Coordinates of C-alpha atoms in Angstrom, one line a residue:
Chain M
X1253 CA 18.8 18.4 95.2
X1254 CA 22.6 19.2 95.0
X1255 CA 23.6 15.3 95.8
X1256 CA 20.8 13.9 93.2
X1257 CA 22.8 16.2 90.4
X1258 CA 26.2 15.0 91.5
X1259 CA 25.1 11.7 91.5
X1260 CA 23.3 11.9 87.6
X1261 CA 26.8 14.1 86.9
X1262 CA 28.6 10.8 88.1
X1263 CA 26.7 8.6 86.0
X1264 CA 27.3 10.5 83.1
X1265 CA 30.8 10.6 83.6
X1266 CA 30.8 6.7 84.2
X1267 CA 28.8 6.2 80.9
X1268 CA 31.2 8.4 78.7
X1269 CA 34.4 6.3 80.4
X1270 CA 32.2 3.0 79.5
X1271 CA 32.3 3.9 75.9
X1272 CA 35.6 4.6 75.5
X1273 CA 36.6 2.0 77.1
X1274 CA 34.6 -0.9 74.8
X1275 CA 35.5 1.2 71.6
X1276 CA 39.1 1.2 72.6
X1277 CA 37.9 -3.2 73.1
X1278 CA 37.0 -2.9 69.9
X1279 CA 39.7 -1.4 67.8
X1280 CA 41.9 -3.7 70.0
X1281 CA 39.9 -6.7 69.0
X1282 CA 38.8 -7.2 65.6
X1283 CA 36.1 -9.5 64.4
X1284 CA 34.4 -9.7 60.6
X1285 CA 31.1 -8.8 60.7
X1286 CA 29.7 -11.0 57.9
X1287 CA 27.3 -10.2 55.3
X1288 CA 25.4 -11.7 51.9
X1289 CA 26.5 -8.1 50.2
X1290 CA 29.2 -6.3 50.8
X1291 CA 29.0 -4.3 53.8
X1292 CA 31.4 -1.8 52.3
X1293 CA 34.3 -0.8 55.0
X1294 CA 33.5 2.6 55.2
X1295 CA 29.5 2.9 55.8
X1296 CA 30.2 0.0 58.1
X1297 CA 32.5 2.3 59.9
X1298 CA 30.6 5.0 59.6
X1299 CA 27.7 2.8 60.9
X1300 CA 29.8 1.7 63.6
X1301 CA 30.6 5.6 64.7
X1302 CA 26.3 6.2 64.3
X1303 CA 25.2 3.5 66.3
X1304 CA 27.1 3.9 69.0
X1305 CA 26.7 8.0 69.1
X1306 CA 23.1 7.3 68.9
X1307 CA 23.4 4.3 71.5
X1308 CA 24.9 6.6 73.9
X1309 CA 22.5 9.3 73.2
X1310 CA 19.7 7.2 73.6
X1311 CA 21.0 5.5 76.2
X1312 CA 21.7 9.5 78.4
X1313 CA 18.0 10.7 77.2
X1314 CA 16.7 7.6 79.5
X1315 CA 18.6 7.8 82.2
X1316 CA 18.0 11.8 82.0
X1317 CA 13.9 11.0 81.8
X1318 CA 14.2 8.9 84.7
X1319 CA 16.2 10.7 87.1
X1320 CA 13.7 14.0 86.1
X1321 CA 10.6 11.8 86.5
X1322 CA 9.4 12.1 83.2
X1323 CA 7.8 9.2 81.2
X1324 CA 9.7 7.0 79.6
X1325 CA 9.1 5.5 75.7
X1326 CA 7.3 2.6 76.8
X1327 CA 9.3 0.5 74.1
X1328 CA 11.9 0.4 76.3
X1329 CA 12.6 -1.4 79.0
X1330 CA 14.8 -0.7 82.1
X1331 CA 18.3 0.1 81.3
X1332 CA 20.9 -2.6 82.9
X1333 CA 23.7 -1.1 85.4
X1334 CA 26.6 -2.6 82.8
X1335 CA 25.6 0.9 80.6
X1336 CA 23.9 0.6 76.7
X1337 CA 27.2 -1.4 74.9
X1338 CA 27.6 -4.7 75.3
X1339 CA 31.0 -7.0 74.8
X1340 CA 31.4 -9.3 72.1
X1341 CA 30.0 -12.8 73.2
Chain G
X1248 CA 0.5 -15.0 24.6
X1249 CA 4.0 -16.8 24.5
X1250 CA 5.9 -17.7 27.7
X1251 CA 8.6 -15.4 28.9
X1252 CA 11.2 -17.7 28.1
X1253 CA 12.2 -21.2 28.8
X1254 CA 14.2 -22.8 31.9
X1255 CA 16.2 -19.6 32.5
X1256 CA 17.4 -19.1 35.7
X1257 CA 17.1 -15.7 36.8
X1258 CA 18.8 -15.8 40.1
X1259 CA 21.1 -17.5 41.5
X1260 CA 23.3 -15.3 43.1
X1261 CA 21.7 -15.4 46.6
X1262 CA 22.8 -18.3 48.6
X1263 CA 19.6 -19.5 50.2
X1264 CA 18.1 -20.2 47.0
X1265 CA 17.7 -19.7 43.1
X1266 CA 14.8 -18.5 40.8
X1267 CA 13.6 -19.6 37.3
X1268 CA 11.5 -18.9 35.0
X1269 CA 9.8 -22.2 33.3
X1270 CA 7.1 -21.2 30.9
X1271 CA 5.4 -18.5 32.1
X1272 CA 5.6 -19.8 35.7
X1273 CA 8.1 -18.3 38.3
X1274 CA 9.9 -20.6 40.4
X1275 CA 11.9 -20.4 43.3
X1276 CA 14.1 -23.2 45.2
X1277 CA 15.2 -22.7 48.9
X1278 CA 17.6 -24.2 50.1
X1279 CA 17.0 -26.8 53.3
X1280 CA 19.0 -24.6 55.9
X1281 CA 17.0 -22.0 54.4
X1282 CA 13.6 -23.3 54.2
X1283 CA 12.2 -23.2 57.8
X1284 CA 12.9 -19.6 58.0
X1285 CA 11.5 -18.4 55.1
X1286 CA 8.2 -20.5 55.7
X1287 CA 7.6 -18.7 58.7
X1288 CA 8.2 -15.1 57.3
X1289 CA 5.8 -16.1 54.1
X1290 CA 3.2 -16.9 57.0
X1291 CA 3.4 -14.2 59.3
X1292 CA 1.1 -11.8 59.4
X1293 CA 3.1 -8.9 58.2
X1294 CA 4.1 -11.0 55.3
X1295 CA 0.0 -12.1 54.5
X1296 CA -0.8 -8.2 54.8
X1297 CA 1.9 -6.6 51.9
X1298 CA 0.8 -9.4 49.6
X1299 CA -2.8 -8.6 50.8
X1300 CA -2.0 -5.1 49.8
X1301 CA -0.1 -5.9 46.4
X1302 CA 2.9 -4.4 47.9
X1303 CA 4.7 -8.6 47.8
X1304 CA 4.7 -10.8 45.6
X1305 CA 2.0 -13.3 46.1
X1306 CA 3.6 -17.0 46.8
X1307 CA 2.1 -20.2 47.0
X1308 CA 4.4 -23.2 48.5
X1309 CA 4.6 -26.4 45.7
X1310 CA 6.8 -28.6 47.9
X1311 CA 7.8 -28.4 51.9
X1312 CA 8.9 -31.2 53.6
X1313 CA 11.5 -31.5 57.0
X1314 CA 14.9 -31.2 55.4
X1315 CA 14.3 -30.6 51.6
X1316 CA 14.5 -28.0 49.6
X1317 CA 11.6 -25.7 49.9
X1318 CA 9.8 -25.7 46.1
X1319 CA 7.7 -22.0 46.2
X1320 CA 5.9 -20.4 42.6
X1321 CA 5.2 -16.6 42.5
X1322 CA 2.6 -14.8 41.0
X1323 CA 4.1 -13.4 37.5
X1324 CA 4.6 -10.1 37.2
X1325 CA 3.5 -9.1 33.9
X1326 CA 6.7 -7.1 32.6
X1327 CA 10.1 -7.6 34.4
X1328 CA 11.9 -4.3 34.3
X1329 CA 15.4 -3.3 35.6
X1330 CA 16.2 -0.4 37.3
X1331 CA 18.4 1.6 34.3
X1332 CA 15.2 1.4 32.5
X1333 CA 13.4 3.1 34.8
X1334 CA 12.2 7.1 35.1
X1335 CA 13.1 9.1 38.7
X1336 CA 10.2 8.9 40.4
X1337 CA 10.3 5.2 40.2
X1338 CA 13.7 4.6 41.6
X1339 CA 12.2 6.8 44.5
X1340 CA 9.3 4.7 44.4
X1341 CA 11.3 1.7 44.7
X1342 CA 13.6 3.2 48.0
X1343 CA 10.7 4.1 49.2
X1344 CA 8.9 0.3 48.9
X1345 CA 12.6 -1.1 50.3
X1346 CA 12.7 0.9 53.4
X1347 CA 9.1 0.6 54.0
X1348 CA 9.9 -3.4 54.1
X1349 CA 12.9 -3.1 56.1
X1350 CA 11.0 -1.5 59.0
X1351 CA 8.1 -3.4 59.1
X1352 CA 10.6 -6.5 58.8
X1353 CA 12.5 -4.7 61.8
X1354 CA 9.2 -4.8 64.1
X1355 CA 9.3 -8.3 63.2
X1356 CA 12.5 -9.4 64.9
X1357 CA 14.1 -9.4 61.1
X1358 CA 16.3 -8.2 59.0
X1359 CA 16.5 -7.1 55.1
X1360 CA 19.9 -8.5 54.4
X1361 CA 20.0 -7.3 50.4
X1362 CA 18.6 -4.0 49.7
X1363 CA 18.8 -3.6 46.0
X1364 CA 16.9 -1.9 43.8
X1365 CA 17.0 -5.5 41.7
X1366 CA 14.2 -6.1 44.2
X1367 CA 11.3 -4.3 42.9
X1368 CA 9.6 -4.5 40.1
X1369 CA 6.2 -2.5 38.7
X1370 CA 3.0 -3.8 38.4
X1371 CA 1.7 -0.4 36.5
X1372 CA 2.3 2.1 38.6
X1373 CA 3.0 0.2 41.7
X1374 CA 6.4 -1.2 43.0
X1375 CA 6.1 -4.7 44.4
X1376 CA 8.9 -6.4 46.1
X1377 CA 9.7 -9.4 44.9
X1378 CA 12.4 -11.3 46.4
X1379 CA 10.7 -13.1 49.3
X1380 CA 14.7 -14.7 50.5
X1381 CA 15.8 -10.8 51.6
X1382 CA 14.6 -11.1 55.0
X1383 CA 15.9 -13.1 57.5
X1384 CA 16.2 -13.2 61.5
X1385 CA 17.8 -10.0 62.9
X1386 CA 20.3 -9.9 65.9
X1387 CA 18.5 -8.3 68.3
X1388 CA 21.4 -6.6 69.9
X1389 CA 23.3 -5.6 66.1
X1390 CA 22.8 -2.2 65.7
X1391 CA 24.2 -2.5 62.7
X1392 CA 22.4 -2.7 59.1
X1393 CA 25.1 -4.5 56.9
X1394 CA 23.0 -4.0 53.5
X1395 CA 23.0 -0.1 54.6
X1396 CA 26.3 0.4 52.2
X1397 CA 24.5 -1.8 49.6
X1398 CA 21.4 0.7 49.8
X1399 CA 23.2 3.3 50.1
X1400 CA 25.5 2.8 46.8
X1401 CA 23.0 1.0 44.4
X1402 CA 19.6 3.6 45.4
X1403 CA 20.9 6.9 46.7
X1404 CA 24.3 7.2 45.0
X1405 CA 22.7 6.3 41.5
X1406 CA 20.6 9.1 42.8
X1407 CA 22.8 11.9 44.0
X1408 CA 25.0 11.5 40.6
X1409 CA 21.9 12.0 38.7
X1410 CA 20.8 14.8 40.1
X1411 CA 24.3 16.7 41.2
X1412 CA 26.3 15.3 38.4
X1413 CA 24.3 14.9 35.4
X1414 CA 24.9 11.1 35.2
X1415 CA 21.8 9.1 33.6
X1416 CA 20.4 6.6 35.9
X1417 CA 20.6 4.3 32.9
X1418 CA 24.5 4.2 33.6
X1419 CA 23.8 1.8 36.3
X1420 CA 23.3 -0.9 33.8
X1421 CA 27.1 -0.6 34.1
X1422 CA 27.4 -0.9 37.5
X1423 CA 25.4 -4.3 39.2
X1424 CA 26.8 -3.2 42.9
X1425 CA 26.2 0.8 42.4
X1426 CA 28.4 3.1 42.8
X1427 CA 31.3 3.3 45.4
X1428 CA 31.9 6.3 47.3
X1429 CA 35.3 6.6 45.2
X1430 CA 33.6 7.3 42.4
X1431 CA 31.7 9.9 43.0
X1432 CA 34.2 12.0 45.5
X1433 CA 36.3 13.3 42.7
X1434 CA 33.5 14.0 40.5
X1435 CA 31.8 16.6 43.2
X1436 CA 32.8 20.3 43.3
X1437 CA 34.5 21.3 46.9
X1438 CA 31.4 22.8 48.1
X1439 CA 29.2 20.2 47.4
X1440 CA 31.0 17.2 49.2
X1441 CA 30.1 19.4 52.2
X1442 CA 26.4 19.4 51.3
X1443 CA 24.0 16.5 53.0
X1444 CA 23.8 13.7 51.9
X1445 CA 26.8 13.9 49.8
X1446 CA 29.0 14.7 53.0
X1447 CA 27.3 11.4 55.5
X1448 CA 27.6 9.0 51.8
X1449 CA 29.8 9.8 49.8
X1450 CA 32.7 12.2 51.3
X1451 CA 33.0 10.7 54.9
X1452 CA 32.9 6.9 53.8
X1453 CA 35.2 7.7 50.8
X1454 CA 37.5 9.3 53.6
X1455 CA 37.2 6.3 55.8
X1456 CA 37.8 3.6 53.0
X1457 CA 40.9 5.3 51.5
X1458 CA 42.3 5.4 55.3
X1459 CA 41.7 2.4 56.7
X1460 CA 41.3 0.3 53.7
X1461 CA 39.8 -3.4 53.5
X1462 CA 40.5 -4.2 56.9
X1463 CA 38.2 -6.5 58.8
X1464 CA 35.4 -4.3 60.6
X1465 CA 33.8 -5.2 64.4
X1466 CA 30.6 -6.2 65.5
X1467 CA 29.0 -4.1 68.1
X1468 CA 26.5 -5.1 70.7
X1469 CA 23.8 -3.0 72.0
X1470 CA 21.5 -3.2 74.2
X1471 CA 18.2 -4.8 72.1
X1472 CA 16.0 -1.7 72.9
X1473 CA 18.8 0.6 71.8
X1474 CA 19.7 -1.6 69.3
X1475 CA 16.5 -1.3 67.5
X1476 CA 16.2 2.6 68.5
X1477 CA 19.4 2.7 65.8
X1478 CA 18.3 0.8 63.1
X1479 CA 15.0 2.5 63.3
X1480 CA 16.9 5.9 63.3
X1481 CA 19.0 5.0 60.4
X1482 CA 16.3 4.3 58.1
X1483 CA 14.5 7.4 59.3
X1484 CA 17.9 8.9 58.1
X1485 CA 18.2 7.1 54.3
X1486 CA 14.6 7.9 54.0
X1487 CA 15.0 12.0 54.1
X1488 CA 18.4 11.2 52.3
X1489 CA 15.8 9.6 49.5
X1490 CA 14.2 12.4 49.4
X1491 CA 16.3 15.0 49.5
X1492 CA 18.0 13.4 46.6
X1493 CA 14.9 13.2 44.6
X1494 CA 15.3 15.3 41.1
X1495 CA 13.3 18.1 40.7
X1496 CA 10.9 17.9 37.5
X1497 CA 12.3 19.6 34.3
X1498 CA 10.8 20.0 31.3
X1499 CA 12.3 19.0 28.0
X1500 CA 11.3 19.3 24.6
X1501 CA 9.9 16.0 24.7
X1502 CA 8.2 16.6 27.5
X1503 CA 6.0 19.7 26.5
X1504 CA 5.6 18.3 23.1
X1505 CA 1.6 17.6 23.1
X1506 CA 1.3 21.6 24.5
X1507 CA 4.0 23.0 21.7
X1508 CA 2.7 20.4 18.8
X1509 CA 1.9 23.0 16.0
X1510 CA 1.7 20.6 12.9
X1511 CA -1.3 19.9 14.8
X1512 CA -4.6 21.6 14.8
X1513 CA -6.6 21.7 17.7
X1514 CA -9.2 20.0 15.2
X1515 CA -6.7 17.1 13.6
X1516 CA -5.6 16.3 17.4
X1517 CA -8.7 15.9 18.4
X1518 CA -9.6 13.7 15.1
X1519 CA -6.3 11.6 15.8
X1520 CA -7.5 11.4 19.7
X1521 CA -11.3 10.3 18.7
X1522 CA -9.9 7.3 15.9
X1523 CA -7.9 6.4 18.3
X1524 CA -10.2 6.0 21.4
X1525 CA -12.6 4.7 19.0
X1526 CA -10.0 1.5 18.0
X1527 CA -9.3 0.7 21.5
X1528 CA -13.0 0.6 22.7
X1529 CA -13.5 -1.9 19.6
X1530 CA -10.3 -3.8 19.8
X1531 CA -10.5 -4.1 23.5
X1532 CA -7.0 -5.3 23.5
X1533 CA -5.8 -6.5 27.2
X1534 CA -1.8 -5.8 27.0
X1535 CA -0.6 -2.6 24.9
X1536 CA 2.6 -1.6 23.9
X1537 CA 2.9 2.5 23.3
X1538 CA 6.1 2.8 21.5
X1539 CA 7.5 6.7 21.9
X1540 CA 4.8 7.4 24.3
X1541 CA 5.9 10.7 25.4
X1542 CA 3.9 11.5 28.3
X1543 CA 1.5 8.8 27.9
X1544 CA -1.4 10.8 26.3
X1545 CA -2.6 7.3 24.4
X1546 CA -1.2 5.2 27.0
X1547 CA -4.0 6.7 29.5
X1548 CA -6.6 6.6 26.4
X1549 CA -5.7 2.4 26.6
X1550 CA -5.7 2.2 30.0
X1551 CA -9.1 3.8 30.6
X1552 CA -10.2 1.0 28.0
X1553 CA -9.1 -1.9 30.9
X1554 CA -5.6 -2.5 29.3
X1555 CA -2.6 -3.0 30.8
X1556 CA 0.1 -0.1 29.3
X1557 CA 4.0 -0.7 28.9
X1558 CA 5.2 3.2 27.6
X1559 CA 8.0 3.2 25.9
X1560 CA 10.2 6.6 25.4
X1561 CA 13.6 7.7 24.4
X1562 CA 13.0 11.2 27.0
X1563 CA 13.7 11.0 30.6
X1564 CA 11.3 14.4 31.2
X1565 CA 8.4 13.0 29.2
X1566 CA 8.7 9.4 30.9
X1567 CA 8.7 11.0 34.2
X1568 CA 5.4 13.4 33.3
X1569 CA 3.8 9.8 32.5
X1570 CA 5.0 7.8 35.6
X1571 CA 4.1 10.9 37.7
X1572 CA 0.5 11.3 36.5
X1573 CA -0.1 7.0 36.6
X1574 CA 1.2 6.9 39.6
X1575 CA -0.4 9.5 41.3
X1576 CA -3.8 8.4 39.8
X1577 CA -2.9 4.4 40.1
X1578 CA -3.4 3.9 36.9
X1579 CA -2.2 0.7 35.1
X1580 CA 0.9 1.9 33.0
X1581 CA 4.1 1.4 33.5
X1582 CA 6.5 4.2 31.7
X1583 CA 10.1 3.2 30.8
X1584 CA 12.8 5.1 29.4
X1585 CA 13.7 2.6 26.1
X1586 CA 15.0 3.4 22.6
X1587 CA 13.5 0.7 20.1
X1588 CA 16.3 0.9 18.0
X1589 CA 19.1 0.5 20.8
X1590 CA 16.9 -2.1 23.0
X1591 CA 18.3 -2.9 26.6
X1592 CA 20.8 -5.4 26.2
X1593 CA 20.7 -8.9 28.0
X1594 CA 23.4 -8.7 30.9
X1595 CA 25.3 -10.2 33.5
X1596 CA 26.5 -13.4 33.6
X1597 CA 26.7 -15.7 31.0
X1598 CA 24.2 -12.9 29.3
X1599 CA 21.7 -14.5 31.3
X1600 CA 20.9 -12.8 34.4
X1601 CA 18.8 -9.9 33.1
X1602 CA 16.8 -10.0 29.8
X1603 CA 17.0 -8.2 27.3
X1604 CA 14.1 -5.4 26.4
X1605 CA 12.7 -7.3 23.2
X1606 CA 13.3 -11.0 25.0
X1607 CA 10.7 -9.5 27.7
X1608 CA 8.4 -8.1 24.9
X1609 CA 8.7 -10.4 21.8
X1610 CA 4.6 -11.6 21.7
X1611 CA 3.8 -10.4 25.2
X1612 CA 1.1 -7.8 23.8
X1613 CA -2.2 -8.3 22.0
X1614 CA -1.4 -4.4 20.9
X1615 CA 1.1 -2.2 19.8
X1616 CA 0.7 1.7 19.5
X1617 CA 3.3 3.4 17.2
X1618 CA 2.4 7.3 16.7
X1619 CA 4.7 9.5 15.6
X1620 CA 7.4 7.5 16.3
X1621 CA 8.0 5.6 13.0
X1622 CA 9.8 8.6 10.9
X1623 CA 11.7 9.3 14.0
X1624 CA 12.8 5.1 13.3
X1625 CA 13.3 5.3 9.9
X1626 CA 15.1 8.8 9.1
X1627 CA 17.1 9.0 12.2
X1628 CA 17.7 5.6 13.3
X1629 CA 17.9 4.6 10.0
X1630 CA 16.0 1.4 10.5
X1631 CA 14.8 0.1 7.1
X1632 CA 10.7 0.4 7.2
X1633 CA 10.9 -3.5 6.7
X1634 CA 12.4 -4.0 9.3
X1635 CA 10.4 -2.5 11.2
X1636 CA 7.3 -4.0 10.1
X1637 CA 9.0 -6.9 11.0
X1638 CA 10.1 -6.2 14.5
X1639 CA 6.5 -4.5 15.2
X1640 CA 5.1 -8.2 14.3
X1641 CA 7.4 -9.4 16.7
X1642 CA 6.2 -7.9 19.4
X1643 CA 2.2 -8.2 18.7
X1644 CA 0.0 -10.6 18.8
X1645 CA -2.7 -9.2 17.2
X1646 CA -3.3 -5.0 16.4
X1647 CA -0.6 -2.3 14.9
X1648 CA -2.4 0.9 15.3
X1649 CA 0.4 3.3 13.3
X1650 CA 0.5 6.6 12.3
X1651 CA 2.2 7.2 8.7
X1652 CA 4.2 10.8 8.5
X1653 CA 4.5 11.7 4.2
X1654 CA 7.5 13.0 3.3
X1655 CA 5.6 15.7 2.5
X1656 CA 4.9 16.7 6.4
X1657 CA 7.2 19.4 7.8
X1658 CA 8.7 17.0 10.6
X1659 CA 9.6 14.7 8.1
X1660 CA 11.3 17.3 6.0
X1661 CA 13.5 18.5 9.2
X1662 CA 14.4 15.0 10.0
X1663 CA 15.5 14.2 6.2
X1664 CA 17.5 16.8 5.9
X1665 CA 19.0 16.9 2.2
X1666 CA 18.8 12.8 2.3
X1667 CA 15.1 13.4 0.2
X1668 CA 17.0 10.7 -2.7
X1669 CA 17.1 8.0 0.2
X1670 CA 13.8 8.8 1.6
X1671 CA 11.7 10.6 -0.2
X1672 CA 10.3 7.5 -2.0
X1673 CA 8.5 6.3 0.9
X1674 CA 5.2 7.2 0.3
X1675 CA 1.8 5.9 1.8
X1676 CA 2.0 3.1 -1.0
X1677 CA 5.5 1.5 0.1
X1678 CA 4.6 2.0 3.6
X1679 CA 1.1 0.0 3.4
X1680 CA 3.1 -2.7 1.1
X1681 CA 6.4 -2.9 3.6
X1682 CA 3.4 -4.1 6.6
X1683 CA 1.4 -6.2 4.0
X1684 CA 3.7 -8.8 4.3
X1685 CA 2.6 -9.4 8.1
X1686 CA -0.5 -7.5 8.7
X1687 CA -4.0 -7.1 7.0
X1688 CA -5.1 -3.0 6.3
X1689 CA -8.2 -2.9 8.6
X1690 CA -9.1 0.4 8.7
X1691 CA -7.2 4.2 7.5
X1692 CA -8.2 7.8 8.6
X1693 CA -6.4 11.0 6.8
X1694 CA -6.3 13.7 9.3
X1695 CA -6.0 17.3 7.7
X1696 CA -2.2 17.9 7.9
X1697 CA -1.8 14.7 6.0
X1698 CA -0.3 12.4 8.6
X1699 CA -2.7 9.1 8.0
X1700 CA -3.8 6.8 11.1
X1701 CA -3.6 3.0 10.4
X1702 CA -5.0 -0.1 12.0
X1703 CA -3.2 -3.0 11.1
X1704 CA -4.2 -6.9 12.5
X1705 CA -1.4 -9.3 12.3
X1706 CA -2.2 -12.4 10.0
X1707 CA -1.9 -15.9 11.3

């Protein structure tokens, strides 16, 4: 019991570093997102800040489910081992 | 009934395509990088289903062919409106129509990439979205919803400055792109840019605009399950935002006028109700105009007679009373907050891109409905009563039902006010003769407080 909680602890810990580290890629590495209306700079920020709380949320509720043995949304399908934020292609 | 204009274009701001109206048919052109796309959204199923359901326009395709411009006509709505003419409930209405569509478009792999207001229009009581070239492929793994600010600033900011600052909706006339965050921030009290929604849309991006300023913003990548977990969230978000920031009812003057009417007897309302029921049952007319409707007492007496209803009033409460009870009992009336004698302008560019009230209206009913509103016209408008005999033929086809108010009634008297040399003159004689010149006198009832009830039918 004691080594499955240090390992979910672990992965937690390597999620949290995984975010940090693409949102320090981002503000590093700028790219227009481009749009038929203005986007306007500071919901897309804002937007920006949402998704990727609610990304990471999402992403621990899952991972969370899985390692309890609950049921998991059936929308969603297994999670990768890169983590829930992708790079820029 | 004459066309809604000729040739204008109504849209062409969008770059996938234009619209324009040509006679009384509505036209749309897509452009050829444009058209394969929006073929296959107006034949999905989902797409089939809301026109099905009245809640889309219905399209027909005139012209497809492999690399040419796609040629598509829409079903006409009967009156165009624009959003500062509109009561509360139906800007909520309208959110609510736009964020229906853009989940439904999001279980389609799509995207609503312009979510204006400018979108929706009324059939009666029911919003319909209209602008079939908002939706296009989504990015599965874009978490992002880039016409979130546009929502945001031109639905719930018009919104939140209504109801926490006062500001009438009919301000956003004034402002095509809504309002920006700036804007409102100085306007709201300390306490209240602490208050949801204000803190999420107008406080914290105002905050983030003024510090970071136009800078280029990223792209983010998730995961496409996640991904769509967050645009799904988000519009859970802007649709308790919607709600939250929908006014509470109050009553105005206006708007408990029919309870509080006492230069009326029970027995003369009644008498002005039964004449006229008993015109519209006759008349049958199919498109009626109730000018200073109020809360749509006679409007619903025309309606229940298989008309189609445009209200017109000056009173925000009272419009609202009549949008809430036709909508809530689908009935075909559409209220709108308008002032005969200040119509809605025509605006944007080249004065071309939204009509003007009396451009949509000029001969577009068979019937127009003028009670009580005339001396309100004449004493404190100051519109000569030619000219509005004029104007009413204008915008009829065939009936006037009117009702005359003598200078004798008390209303009259408190709307004179010391002017009796410039108006007192106006009897039932000079009113009859000021219509005479374009309408025949087809039938008159005297009700007991004096007011007199007149069907007029337009001559040839």
């Amino acid at each position: 019991m004691r080594i499955i909680k240090a390992r979910g602890l672990l992965k937690l810990i390597y999620l949290f570093a995984g975010i940090v580290q693409i949102a320090a890629i981002f503000s590093a590495f700028e790219k227009p997102a481009y749009a038929y209306v203005d986007p306007g700079s500071g919901y897309l920020l804002l937007q920006i800040a949402g998704s990727m709380l609610a990304g990471a949320a999402f992403f621990v509720r899952h991972r969370l489910k899985r390692m309890l043995g609950l049921a998991v949304d059936s929308d969603s399908s297994p999670p990768p081992q890169s983590g829930p934020i992708r790079d820029e292609k | 009934m004459k066309p809604l204009t000729s040739h204008s274009t109504a849209t062409f701001r969008d770059p996938a395509g234009s619209l324009r109206i040509s006679q009384d048919r509505v036209l749309r052109t897509v452009r050829r990088e444009f058209a394969e796309d929006c073929l296959r959204f107006l034949r999905s199923e989902i797409a089939q289903q809301w026109i099905a359901e009245g809640r889309l326009v219905e399209t027909r395709v005139l012209h497809e062919a492999a690399g040419e411009e796609l040629e598509l006509e829409h079903e006409p709505v009967f009156f165009p409106t624009y959003p500062w003419e509109w009561t509360p409930g139906q800007w909520i209405s309208a959110g609510e129509l736009t964020l229906d569509f853009a989940e439904q478009q999001l279980a389609q792999g799509r995207v609503l990439r312009d979510a204006s207001p400018l979108n929706v229009l009324f059939r009666g009581s029911s919003p319909v979205f209209v602008d079939v070239l908002s939706t296009e492929p989504r990015d599965l793994e874009d978490p992002l919803w880039l016409a979130y600010g546009q929502f945001v600033r031109t639905v719930l900011l018009p919104l939140a400055a209504y109801k926490y600052l006062g500001w009438p909706l009919a301000l956003s006339l004034m402002h095509r792109d809504g309002y920006q965050p700036s804007e409102l921030y100085p306007h709201l009290s300390a306490r209240s840019r602490f208050r949801s929604p204000l803190f999420s849309q107008v406080t914290l991006p105002h905050l983030l605009e003024r510090r970071r300023g136009s800078r280029a913003s990223p792209r983010v990548r998730l995961r496409s399950d996640i991904a769509l977990a967050v645009q799904r969230q988000k519009l859970r978000q802007l649709r308790k935002h919607l709600h939250v920031l929908a006014p509470k009812f109050e009553e105005s003057n206006w708007s408990r006028y029919e309870q509080e009417a006492d230069h009326y007897t029970i027995e003369d309302r009644g008498h002005k109700r039964d004449f006229v029921e008993h015109i519209l049952e006759t008349a049958r007319p199919q498109h009626v105009l109730d000018i200073g409707a109020n809360t749509g007492e006679y409007s619903r007496l025309a309606a229940q007679t298989g008309a189609q209803v445009v209200s017109w009033d000056t009173d925000v409460a009272a419009s609202e009373s009549n949008w809430r009870f036709a909508a809530a009992n689908r009935m075909p009336i559409l209220p709108l907050i308008a002032d005969l004698a200040r119509p809605t302008p025509a605006l944007g560019w080249r004065n071309a891109e939204s009509r003007s009230l009396l451009d949509r209206a000029r001969g577009r009913f068979d019937c127009v409905l003028m009670l009580g509103v005339i001396h309100h016209l004449l004493l404190t408008d100051q519109i000569p009563i030619e000219e509005i005999a004029r104007l009413t033929a204008e915008l009829t086809t065939r009936w006037a039902l009117l009702e005359w108010i003598p200078p004798s009634d008390v209303r009259f008297q408190e709307l004179c006010c010391r002017r009796e040399h410039l108006y007192g003159g106006i009897d039932e004689h000079a009113f009859v003769h000021s219509f005479s010149q374009e309408f025949a006198l087809i039938s008159r009832r005297l009700l007991g407080n004096g007011r007199i009830l007149f069907l007029l039918r337009r001559n040839n």
